[in-house]
PDB file of C-alpha atoms in Angstrom:
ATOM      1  CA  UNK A  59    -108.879  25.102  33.544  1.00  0.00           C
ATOM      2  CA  UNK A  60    -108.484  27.285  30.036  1.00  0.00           C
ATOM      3  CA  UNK A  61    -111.354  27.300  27.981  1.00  0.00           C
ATOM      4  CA  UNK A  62    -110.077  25.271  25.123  1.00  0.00           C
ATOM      5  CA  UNK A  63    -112.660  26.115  22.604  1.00  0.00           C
ATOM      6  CA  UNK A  64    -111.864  29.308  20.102  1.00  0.00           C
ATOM      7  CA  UNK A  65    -112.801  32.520  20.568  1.00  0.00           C
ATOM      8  CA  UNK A  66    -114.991  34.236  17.402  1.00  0.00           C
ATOM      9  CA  UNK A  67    -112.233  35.563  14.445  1.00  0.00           C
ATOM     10  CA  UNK A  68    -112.181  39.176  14.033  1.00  0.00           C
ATOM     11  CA  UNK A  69    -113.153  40.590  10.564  1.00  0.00           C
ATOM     12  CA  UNK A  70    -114.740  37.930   9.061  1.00  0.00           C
ATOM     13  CA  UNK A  71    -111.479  35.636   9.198  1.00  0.00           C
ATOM     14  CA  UNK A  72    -112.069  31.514  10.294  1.00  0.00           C
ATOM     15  CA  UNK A  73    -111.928  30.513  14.222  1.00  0.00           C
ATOM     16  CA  UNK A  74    -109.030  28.599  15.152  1.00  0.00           C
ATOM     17  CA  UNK A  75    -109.294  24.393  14.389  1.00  0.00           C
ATOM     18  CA  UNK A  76    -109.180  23.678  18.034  1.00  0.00           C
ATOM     19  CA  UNK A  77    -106.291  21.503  17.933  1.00  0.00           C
ATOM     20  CA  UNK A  78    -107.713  19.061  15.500  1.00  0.00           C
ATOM     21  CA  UNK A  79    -105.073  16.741  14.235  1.00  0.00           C
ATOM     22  CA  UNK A  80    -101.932  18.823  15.317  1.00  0.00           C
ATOM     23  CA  UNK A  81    -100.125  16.203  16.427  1.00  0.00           C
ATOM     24  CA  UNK A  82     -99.799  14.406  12.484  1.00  0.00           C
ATOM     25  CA  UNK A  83     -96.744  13.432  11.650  1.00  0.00           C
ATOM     26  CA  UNK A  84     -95.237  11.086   9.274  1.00  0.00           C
ATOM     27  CA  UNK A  85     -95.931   7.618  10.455  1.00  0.00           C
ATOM     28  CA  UNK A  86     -98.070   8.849  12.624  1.00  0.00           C
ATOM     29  CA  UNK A  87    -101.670  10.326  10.946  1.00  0.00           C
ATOM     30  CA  UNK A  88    -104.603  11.678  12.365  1.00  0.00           C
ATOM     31  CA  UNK A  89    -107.426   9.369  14.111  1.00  0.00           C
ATOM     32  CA  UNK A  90    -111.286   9.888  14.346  1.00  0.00           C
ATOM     33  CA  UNK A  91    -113.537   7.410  15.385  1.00  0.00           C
ATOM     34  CA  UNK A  92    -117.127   7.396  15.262  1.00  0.00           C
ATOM     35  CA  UNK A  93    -119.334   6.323  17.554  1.00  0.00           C
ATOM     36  CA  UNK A  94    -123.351   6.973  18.385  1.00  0.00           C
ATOM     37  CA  UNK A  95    -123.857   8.256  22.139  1.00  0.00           C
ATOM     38  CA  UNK A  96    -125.509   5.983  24.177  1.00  0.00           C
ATOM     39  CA  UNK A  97    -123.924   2.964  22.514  1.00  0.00           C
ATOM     40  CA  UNK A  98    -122.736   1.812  25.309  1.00  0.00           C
ATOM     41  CA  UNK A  99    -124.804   3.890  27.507  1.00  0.00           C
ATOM     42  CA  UNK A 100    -123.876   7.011  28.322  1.00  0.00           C
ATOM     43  CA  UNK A 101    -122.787   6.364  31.640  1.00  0.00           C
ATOM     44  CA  UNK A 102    -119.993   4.738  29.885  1.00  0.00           C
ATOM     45  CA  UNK A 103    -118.731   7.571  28.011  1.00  0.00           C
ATOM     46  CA  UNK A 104    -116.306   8.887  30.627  1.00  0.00           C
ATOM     47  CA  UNK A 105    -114.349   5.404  30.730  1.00  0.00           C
ATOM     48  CA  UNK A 106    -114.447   5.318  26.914  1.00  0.00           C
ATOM     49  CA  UNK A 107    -113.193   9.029  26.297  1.00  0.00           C
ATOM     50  CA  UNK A 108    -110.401   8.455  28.869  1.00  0.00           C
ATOM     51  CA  UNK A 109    -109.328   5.571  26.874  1.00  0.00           C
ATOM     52  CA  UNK A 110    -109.271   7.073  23.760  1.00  0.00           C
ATOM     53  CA  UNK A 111    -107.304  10.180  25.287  1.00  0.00           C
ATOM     54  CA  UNK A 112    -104.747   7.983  26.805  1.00  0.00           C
ATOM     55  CA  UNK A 113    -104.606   5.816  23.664  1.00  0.00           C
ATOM     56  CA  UNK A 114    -103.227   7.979  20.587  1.00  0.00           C
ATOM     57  CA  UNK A 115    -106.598   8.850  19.365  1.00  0.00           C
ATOM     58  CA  UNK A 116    -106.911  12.542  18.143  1.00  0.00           C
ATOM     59  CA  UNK A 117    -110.707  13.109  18.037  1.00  0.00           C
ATOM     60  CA  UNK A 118    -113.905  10.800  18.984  1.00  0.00           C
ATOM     61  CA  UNK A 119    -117.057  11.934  16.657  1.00  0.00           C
ATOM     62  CA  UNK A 120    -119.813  11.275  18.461  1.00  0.00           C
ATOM     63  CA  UNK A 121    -123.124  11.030  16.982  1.00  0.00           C
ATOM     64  CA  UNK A 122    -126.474  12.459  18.647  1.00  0.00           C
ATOM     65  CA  UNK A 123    -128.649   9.044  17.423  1.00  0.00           C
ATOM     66  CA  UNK A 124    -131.246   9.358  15.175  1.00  0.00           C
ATOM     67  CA  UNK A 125    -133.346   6.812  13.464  1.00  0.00           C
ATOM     68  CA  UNK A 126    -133.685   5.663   9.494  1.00  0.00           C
ATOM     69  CA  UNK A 127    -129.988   7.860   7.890  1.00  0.00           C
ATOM     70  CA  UNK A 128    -130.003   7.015   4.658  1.00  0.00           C
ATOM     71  CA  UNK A 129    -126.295   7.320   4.664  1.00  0.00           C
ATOM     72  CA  UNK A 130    -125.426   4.780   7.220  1.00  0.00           C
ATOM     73  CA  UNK A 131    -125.164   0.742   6.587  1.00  0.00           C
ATOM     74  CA  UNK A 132    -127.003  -1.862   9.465  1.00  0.00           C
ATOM     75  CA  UNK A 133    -124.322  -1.845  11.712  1.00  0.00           C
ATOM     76  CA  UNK A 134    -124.226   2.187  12.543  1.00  0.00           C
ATOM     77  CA  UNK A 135    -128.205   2.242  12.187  1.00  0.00           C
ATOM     78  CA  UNK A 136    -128.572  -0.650  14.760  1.00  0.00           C
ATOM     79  CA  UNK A 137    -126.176   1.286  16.936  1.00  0.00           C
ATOM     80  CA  UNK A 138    -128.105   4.577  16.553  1.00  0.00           C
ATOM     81  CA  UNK A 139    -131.570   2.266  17.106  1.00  0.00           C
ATOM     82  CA  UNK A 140    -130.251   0.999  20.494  1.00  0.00           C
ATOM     83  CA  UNK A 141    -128.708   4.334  21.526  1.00  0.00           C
ATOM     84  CA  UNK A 142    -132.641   5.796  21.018  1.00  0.00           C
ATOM     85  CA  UNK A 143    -134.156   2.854  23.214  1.00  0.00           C
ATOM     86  CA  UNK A 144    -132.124   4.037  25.756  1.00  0.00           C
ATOM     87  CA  UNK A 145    -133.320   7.321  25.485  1.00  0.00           C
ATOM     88  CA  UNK A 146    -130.483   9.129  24.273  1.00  0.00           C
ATOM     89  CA  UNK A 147    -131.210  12.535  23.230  1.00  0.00           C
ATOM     90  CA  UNK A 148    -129.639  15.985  22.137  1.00  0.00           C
ATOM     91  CA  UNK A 149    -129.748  17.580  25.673  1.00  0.00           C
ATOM     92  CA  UNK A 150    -128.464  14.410  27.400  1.00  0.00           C
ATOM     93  CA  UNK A 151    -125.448  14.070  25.112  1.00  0.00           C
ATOM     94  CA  UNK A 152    -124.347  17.641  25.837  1.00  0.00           C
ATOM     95  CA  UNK A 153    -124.758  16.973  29.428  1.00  0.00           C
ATOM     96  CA  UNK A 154    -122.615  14.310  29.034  1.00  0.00           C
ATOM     97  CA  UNK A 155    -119.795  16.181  26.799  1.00  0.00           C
ATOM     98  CA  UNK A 156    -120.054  18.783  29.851  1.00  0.00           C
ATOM     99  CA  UNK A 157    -119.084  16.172  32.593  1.00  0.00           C
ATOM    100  CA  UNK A 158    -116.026  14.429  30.597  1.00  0.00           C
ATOM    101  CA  UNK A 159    -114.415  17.672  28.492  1.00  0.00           C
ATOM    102  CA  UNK A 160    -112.418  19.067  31.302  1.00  0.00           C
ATOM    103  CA  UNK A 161    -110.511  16.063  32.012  1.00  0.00           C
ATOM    104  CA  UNK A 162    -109.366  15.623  28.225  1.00  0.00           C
ATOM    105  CA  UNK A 163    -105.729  16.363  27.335  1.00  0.00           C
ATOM    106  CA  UNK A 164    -105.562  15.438  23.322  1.00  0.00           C
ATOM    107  CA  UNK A 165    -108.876  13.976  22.495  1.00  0.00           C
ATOM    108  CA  UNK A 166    -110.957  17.048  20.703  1.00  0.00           C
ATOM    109  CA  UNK A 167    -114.780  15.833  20.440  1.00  0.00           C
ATOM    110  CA  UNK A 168    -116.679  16.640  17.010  1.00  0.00           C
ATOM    111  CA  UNK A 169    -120.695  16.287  17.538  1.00  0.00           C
ATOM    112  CA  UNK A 170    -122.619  15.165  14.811  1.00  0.00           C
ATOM    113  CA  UNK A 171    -126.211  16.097  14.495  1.00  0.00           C
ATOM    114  CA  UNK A 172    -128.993  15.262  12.051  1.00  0.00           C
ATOM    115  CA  UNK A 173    -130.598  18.596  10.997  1.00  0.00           C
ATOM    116  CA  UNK A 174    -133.976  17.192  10.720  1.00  0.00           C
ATOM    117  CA  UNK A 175    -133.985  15.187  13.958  1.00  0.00           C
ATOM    118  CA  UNK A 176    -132.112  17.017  16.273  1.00  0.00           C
ATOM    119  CA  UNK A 177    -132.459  20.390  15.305  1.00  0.00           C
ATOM    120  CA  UNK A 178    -134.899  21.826  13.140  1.00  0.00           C
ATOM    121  CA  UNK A 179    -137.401  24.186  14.642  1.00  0.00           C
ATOM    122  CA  UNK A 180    -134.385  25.518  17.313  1.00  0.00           C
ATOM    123  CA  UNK A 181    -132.826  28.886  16.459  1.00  0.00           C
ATOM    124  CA  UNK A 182    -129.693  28.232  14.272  1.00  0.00           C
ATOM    125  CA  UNK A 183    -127.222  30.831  16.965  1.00  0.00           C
ATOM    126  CA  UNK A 184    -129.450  28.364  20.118  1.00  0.00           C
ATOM    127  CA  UNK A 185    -127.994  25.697  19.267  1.00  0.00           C
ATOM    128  CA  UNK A 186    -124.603  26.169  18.170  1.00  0.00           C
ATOM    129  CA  UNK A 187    -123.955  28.528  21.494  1.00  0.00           C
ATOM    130  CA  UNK A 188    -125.376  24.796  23.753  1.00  0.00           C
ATOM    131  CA  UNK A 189    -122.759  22.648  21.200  1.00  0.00           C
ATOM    132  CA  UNK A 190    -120.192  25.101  22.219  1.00  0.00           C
ATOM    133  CA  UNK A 191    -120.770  25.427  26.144  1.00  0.00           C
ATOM    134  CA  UNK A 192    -120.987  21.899  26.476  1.00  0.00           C
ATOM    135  CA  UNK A 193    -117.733  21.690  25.377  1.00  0.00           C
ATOM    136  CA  UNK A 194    -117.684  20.032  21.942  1.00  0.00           C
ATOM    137  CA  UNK A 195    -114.598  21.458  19.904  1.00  0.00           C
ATOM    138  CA  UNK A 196    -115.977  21.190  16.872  1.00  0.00           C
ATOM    139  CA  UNK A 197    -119.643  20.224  15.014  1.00  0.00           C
ATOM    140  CA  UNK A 198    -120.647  18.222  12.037  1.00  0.00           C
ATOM    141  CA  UNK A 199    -124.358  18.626  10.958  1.00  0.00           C
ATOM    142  CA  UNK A 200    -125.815  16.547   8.847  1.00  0.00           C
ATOM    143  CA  UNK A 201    -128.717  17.057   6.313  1.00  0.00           C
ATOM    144  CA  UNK A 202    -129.211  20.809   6.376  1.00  0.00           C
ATOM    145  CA  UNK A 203    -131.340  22.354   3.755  1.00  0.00           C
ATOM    146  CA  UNK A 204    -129.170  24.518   1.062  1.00  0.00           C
ATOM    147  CA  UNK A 205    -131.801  27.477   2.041  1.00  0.00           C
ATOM    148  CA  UNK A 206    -130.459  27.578   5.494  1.00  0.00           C
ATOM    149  CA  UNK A 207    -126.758  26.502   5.348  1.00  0.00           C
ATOM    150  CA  UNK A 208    -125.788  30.496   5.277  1.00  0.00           C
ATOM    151  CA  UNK A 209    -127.593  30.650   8.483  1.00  0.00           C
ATOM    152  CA  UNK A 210    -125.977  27.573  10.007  1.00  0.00           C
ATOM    153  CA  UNK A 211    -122.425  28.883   8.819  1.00  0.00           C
ATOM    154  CA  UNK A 212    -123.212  32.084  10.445  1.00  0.00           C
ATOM    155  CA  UNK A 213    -124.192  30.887  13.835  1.00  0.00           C
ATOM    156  CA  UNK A 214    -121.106  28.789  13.915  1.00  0.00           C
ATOM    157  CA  UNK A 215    -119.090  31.592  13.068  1.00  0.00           C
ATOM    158  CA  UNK A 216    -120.278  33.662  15.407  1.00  0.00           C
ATOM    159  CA  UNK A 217    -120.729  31.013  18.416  1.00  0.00           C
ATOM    160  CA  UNK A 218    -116.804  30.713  18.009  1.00  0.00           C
ATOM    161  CA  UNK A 219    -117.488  26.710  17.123  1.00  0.00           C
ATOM    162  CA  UNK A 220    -115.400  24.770  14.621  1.00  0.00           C
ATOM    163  CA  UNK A 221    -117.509  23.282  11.447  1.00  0.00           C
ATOM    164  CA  UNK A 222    -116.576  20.232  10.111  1.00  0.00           C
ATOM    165  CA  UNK A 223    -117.764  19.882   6.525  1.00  0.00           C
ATOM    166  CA  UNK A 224    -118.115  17.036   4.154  1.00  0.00           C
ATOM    167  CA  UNK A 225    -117.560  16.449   0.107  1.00  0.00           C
ATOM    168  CA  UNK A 226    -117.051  13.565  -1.758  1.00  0.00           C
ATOM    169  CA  UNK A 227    -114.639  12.429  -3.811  1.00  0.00           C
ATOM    170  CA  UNK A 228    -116.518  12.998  -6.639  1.00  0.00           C
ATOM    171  CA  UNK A 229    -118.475  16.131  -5.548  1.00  0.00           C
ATOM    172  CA  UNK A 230    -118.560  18.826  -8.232  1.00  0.00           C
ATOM    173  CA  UNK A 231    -116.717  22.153  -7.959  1.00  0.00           C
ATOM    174  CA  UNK A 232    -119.315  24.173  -6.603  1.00  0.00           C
ATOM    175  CA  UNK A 233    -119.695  21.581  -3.709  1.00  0.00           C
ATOM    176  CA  UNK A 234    -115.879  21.276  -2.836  1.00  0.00           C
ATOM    177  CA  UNK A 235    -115.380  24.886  -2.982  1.00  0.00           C
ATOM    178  CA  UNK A 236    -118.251  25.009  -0.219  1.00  0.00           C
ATOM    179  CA  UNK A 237    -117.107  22.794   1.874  1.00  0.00           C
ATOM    180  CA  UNK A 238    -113.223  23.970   1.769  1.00  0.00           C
ATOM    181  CA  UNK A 239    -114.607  27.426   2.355  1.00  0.00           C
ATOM    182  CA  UNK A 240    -116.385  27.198   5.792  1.00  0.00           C
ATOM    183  CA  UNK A 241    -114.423  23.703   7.366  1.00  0.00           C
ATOM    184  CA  UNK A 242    -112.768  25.675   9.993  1.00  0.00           C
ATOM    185  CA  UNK A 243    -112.228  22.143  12.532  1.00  0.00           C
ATOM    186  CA  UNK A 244    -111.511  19.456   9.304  1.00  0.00           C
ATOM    187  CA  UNK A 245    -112.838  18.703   6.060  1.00  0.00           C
ATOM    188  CA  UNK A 246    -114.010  15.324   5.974  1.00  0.00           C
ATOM    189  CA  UNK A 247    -113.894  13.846   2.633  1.00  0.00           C
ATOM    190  CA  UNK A 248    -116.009  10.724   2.110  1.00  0.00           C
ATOM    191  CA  UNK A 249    -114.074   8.467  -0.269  1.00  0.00           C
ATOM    192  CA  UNK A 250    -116.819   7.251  -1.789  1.00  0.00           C
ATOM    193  CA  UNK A 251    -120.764   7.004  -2.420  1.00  0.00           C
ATOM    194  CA  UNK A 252    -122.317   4.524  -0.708  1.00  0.00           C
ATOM    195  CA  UNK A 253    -123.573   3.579   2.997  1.00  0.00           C
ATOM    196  CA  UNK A 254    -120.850   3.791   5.511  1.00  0.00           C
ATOM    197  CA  UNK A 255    -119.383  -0.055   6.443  1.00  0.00           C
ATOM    198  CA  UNK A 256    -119.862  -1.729   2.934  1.00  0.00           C
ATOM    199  CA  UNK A 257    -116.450  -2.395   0.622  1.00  0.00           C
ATOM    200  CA  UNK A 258    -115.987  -0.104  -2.815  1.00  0.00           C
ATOM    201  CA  UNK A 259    -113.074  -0.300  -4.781  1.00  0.00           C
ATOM    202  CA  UNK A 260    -110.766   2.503  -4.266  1.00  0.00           C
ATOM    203  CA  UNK A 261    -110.383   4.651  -6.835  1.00  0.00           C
ATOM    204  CA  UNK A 262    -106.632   5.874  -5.377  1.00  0.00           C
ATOM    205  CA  UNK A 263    -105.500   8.093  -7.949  1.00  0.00           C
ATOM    206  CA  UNK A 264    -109.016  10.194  -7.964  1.00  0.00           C
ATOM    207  CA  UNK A 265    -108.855  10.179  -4.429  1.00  0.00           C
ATOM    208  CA  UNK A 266    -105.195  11.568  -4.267  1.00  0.00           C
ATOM    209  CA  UNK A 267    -106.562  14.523  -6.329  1.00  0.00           C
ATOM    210  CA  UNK A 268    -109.061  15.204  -4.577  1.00  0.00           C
ATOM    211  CA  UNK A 269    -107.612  15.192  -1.095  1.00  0.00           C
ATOM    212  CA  UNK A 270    -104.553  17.040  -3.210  1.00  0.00           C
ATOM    213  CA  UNK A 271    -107.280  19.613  -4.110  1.00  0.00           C
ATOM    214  CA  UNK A 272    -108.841  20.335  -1.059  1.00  0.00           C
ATOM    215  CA  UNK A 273    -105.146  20.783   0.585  1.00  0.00           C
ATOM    216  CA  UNK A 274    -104.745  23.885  -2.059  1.00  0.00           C
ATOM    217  CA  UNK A 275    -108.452  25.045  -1.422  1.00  0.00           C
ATOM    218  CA  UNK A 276    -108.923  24.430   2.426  1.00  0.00           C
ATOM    219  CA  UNK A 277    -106.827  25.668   5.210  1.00  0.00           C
ATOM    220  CA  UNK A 278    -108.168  22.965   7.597  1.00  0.00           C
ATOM    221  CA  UNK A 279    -106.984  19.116   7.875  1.00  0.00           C
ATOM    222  CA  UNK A 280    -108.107  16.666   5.291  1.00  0.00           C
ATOM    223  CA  UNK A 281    -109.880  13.904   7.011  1.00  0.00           C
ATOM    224  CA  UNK A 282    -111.023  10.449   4.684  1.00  0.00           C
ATOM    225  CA  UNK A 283    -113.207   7.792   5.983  1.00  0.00           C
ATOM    226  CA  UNK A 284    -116.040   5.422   4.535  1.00  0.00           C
ATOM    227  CA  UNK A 285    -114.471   1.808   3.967  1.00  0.00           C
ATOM    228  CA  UNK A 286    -111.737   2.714   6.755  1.00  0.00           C
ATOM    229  CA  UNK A 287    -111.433  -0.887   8.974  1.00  0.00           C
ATOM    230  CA  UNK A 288    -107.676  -1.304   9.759  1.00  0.00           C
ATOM    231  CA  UNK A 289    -104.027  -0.173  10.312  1.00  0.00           C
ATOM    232  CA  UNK A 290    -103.363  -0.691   6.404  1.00  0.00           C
ATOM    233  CA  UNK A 291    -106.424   1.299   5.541  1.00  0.00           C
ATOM    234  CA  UNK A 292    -105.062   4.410   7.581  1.00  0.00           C
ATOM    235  CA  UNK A 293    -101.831   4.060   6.508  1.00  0.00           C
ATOM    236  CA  UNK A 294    -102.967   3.746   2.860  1.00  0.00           C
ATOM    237  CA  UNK A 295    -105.092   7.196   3.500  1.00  0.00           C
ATOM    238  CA  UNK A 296    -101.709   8.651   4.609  1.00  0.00           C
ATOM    239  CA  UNK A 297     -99.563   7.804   1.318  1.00  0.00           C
ATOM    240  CA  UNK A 298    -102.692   9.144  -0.629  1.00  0.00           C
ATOM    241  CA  UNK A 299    -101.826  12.827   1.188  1.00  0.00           C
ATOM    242  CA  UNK A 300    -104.627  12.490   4.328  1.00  0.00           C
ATOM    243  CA  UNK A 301    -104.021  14.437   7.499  1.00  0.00           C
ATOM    244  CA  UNK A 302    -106.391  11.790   9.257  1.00  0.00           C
ATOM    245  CA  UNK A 303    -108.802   8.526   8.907  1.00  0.00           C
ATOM    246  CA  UNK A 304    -111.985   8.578  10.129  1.00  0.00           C
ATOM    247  CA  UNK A 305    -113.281   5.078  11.302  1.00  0.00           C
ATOM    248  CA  UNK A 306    -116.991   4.058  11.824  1.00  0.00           C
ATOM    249  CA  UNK A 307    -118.411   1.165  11.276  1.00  0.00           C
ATOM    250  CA  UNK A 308    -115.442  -1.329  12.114  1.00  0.00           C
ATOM    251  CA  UNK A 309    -115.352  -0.220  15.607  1.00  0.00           C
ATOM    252  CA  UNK A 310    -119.206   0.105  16.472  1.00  0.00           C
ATOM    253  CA  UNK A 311    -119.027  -3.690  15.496  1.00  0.00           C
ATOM    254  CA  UNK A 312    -116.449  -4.683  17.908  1.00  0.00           C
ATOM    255  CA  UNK A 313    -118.652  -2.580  20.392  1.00  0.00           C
ATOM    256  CA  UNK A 314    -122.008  -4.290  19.373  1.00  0.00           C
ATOM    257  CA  UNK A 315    -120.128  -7.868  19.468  1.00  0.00           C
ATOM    258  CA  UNK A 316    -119.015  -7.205  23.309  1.00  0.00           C
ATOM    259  CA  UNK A 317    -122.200  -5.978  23.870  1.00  0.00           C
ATOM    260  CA  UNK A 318    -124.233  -9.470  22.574  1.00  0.00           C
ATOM    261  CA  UNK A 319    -121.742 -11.373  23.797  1.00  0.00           C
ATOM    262  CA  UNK A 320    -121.871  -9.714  27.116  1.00  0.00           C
ATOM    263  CA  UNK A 321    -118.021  -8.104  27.615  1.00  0.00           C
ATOM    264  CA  UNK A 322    -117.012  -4.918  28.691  1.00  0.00           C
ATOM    265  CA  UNK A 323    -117.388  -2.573  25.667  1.00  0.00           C
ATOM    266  CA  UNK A 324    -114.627  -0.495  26.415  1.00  0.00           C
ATOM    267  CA  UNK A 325    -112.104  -2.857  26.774  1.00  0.00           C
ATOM    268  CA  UNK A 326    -113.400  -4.309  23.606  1.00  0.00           C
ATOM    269  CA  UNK A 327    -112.920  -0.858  21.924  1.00  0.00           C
ATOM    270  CA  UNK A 328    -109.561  -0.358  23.260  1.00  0.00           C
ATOM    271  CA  UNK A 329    -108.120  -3.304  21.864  1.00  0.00           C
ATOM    272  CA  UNK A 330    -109.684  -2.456  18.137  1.00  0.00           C
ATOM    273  CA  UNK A 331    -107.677   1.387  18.996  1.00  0.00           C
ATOM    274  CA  UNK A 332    -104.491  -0.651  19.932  1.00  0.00           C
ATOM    275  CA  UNK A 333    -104.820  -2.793  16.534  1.00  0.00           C
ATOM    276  CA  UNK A 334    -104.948   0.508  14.411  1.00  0.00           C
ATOM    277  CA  UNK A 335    -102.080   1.885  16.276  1.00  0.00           C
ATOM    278  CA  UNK A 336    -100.038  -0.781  15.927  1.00  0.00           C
ATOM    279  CA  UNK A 337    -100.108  -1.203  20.069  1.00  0.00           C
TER     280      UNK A 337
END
């Protein structure tokens, strides 16, 4: 099969997206979903990613757990805590992108790492080159100190991988510039401050701006998530100018609920997919 990961850019020019979000259309945005590996267990991912690649779903981010973010609400924290019990862990997580990526047609996988957890202490070029052979399409980490985000963007560069970057809606200049300048998979733009599953009002005419902005500074997709539950959230996102919705918390409920409750997780999953699709 055709390695579907980019190649490095020549002269200092971004790598390819990877196919992130290409199939957007109107009616039809993009769809991320967040979830923490190892919630359900790992030996579960390769039913869940076949799912989501039969079921309109454009990209799973999947989270290598770690314990205590500061950015997350209970729901996405308990997730991460019972993902860790399990023993989930950096090298297991690629091992599992490994087995699963070559039988993926649509679905692009974007890992998401905490710097301080996952990473710190391994070379910055180490561990973009494992993301990268184990098949992730794109990366997203989390929490890395301003002194060695140069480094970080290098490695990536260089390893051929995809960044994903994040801003806020109300991130100043210097910060949206940053992240439009080295998102070469999507920018993800959190809509607002906050930990990820609890309700904000909507500021929709700042947020159109902004996503308006990053359009004219980025030459990625424009992803929005944080408060994202249903179909009339996504299709909100889309009048507002978003390429795609990213959607966390709402479905790591549904599978923590079949978890307690003792149904099949997947399943569970694949009927919250079908209600944002419209299915």
């Amino acid at each position: 099969m055709p390695d579907p990961r980019p190649t490095p850019a020549p002269g200092g020019t971004r790598p390819d997206t990877g196919g992130f979000f290409t199939r957007v259309r109107p009616g039809r945005p993009g769809l991320a979903l967040f979830l923490n590996a190892g919630d359900p267990p790992l030996e579960r991912l390769p039913d869940l990613a076949a799912l989501l690649d039969e079921s309109d779903v454009d990209c799973l981010e999947l989270a290598v757990p770690f314990p205590g973010s500061v950015t997350d609400g209970p729901v996405i924290r308990a997730s991460a805590d019972r993902a860790l019990a399990a023993g989930t862990d950096l090298p297991a997580v690629l091992a599992a992108v490994a087995r699963i990526r070559p039988g993926l047609k649509n679905l692009r996988i974007a890992l998401l790492a905490d710097f301080s957890h996952t990473v710190k202490g391994t070379a910055p070029g180490h561990f973009a080159a494992a993301v990268r052979d184990a098949g992730c399409d794109g990366l997203l980490l989390h929490g890395v100190p301003p002194r060695l985000r140069g480094a970080h963007y290098e490695a990536a560069h260089t390893a051929g991988l995809p960044l994903v970057t994040t801003c806020y809606a109300v991130s100043k200049p210097d910060a949206v510039a940053e992240a439009a300048a080295h998102a070469s998979a999507y920018l993800y733009l959190v809509a607002h401050y906050g930990r990820s599953g609890t309700a904000a009002a909507l500021d929709r005419d700042r947020l159109a701006r902004s996503i308006a902005d990053l359009h004219a500074a980025a030459s990625v997709p424009v992803a929005v998530g944080f408060g994202v539950k249903t179909r009339a959230d996504i299709a909100l996102l889309e009048q507002l100018g978003a390429d795609a919705a990213v959607v966390g918390s709402a479905g790591v409920a549904r599978i923590a609920d079949a978890l307690a409750k003792g149904r099949d997780p997947v399943e569970e999953f694949g009927s919250f997919v079908g209600e944002l699709r419209g299915r």
